[in-house]
GROMACS .gro file of C-alpha atoms in nm:
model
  140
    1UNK     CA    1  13.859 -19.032  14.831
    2UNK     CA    2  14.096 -18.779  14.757
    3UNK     CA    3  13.923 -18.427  14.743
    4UNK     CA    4  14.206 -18.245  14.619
    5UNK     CA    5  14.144 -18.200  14.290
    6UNK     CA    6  13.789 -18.119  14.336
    7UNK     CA    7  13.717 -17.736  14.321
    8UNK     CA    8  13.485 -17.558  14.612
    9UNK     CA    9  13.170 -17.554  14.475
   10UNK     CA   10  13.034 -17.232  14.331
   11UNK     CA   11  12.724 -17.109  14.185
   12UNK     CA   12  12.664 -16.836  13.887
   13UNK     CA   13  12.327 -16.639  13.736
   14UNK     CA   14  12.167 -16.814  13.445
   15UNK     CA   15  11.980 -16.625  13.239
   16UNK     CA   16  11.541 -16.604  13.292
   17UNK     CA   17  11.427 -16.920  13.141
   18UNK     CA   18  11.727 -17.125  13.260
   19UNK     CA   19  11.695 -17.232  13.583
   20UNK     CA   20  11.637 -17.635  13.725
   21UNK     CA   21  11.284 -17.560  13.702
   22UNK     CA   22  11.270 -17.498  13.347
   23UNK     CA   23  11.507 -17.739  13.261
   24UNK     CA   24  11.289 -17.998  13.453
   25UNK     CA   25  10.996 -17.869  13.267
   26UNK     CA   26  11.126 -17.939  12.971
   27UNK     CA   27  11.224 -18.312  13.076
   28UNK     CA   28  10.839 -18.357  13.190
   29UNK     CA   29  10.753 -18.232  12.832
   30UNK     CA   30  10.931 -18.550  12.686
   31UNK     CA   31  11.104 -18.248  12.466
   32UNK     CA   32  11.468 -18.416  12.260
   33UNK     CA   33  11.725 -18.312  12.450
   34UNK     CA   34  12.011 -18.445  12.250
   35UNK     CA   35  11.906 -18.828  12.228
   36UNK     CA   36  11.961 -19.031  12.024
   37UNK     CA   37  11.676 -19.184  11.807
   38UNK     CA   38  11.801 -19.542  11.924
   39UNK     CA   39  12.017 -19.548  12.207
   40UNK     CA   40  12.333 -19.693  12.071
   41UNK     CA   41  12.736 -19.767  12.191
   42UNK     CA   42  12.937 -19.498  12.224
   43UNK     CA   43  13.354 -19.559  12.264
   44UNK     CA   44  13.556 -19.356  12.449
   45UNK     CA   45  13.755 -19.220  12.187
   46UNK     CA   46  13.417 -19.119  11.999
   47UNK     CA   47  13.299 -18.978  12.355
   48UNK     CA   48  13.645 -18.752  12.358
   49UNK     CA   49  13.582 -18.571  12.027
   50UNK     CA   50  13.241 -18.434  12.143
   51UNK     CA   51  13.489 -18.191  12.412
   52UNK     CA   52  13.319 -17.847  12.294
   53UNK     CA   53  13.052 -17.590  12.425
   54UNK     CA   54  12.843 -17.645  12.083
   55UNK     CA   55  12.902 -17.988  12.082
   56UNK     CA   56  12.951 -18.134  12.482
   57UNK     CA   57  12.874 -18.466  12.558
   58UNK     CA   58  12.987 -18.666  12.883
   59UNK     CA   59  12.937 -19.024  13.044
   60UNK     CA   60  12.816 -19.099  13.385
   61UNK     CA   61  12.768 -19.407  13.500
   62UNK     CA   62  12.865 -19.602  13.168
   63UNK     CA   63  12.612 -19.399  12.971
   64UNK     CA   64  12.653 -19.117  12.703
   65UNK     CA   65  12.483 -18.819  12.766
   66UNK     CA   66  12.467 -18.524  12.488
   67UNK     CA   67  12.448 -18.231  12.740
   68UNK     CA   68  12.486 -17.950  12.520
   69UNK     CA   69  12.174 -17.784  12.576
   70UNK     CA   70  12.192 -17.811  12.971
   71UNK     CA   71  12.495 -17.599  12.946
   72UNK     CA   72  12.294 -17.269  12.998
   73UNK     CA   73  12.078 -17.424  13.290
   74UNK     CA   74  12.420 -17.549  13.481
   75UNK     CA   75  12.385 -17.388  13.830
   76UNK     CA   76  12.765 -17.356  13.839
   77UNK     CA   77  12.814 -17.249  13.520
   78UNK     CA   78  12.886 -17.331  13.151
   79UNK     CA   79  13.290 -17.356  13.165
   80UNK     CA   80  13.301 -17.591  13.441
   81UNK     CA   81  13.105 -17.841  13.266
   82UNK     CA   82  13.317 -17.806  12.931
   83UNK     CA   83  13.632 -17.843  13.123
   84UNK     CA   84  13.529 -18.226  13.165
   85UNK     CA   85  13.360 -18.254  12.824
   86UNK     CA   86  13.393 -18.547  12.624
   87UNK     CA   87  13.511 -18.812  12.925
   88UNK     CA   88  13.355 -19.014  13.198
   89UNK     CA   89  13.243 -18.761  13.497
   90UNK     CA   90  13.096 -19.012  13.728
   91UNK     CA   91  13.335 -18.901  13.998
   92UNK     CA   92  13.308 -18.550  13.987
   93UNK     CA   93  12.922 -18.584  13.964
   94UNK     CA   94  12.945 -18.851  14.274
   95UNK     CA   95  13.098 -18.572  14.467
   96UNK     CA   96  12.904 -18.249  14.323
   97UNK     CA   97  12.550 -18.375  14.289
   98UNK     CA   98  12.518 -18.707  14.460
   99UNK     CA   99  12.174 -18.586  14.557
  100UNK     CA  100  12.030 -18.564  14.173
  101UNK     CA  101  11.893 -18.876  14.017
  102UNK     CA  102  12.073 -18.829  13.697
  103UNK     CA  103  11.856 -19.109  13.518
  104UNK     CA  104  11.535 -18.881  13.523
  105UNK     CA  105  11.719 -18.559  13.487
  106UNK     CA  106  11.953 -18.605  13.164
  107UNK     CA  107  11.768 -18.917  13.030
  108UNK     CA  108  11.629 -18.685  12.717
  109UNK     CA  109  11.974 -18.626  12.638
  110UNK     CA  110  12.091 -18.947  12.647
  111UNK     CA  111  12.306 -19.147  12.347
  112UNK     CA  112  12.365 -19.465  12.461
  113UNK     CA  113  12.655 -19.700  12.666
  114UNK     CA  114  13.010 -19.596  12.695
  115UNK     CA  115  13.178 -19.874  12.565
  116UNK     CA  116  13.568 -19.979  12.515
  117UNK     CA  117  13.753 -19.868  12.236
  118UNK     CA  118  13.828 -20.204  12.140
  119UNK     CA  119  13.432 -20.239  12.089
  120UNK     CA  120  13.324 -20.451  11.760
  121UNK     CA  121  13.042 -20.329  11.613
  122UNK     CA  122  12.758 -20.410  11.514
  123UNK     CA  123  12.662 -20.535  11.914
  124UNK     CA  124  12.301 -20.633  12.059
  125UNK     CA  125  12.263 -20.273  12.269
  126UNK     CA  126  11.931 -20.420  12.424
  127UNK     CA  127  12.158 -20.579  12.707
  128UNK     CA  128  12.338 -20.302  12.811
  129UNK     CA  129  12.381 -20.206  13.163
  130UNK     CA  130  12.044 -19.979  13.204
  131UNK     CA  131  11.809 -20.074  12.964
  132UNK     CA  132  11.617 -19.854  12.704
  133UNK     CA  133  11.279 -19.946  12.876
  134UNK     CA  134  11.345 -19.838  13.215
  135UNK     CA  135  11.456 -19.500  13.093
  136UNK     CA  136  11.118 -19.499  12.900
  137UNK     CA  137  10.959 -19.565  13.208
  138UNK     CA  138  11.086 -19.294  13.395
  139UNK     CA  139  10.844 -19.100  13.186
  140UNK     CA  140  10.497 -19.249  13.175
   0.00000   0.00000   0.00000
């Protein structure tokens, strides 16, 4: 892997109420964290407009994850996070936090399957890649 374009890693202060703990906390809590009622397909061209600090979605792993109000519990910070905004960071994630199960932890904030612009809608979502159950299961 080429590790040049990947930035030491650096940590900054979040604010009281914002650290992993809380964040977890409010996973546990079952709280809507930017999901979607229905899990549904997401293209990347819809995935690129969503590029913003009040509006920041990404996908990892081939899902769609609406992260915008994890921004303030980011360990290394709010910018570095909005600097990949609206495209597929399963790379940078692989190498940053290869150690956090990212199903569990962002699953409340979760859209649906990144999908090819040349997607036709309407599409049977119920087969894609990780299914809408298992994330409910993570929960119960």
């Amino acid at each position: 892997m080429d590790n040049s374009k990947f930035r030491p890693r650096k940590k900054v202060p979040v604010g009281p109420g914002f650290s992993q703990a809380h964040w977890l906390g409010r996973v546990r809590r079952g709280e809507n964290l930017g999901c979607a009622d229905a899990p549904r397909p997401v293209t990347v061209s819809e995935l690129s407009l969503h590029n913003k600090i009040d509006d920041c979605w990404i996908a990892l792993q081939g899902q769609v994850f609406d992260i915008t109000q994890f921004l303030p519990y980011h360990p290394g910070g709010k910018d570095i996070i909005v600097e990949v905004a609206g495209k597929d960071v399963t790379e940078y994630y692989n190498y940053y936090h290869h150690f956090i199960n990212a199903r569990f932890y962002l699953a409340r904030s979760r859209i649906g399957s990144l999908v090819p612009d040349t997607f036709d809608q309407p599409q049977d979502t119920s087969s894609s890649e990780i299914d809408d159950e298992e994330y409910a299961n993570d929960f119960e």
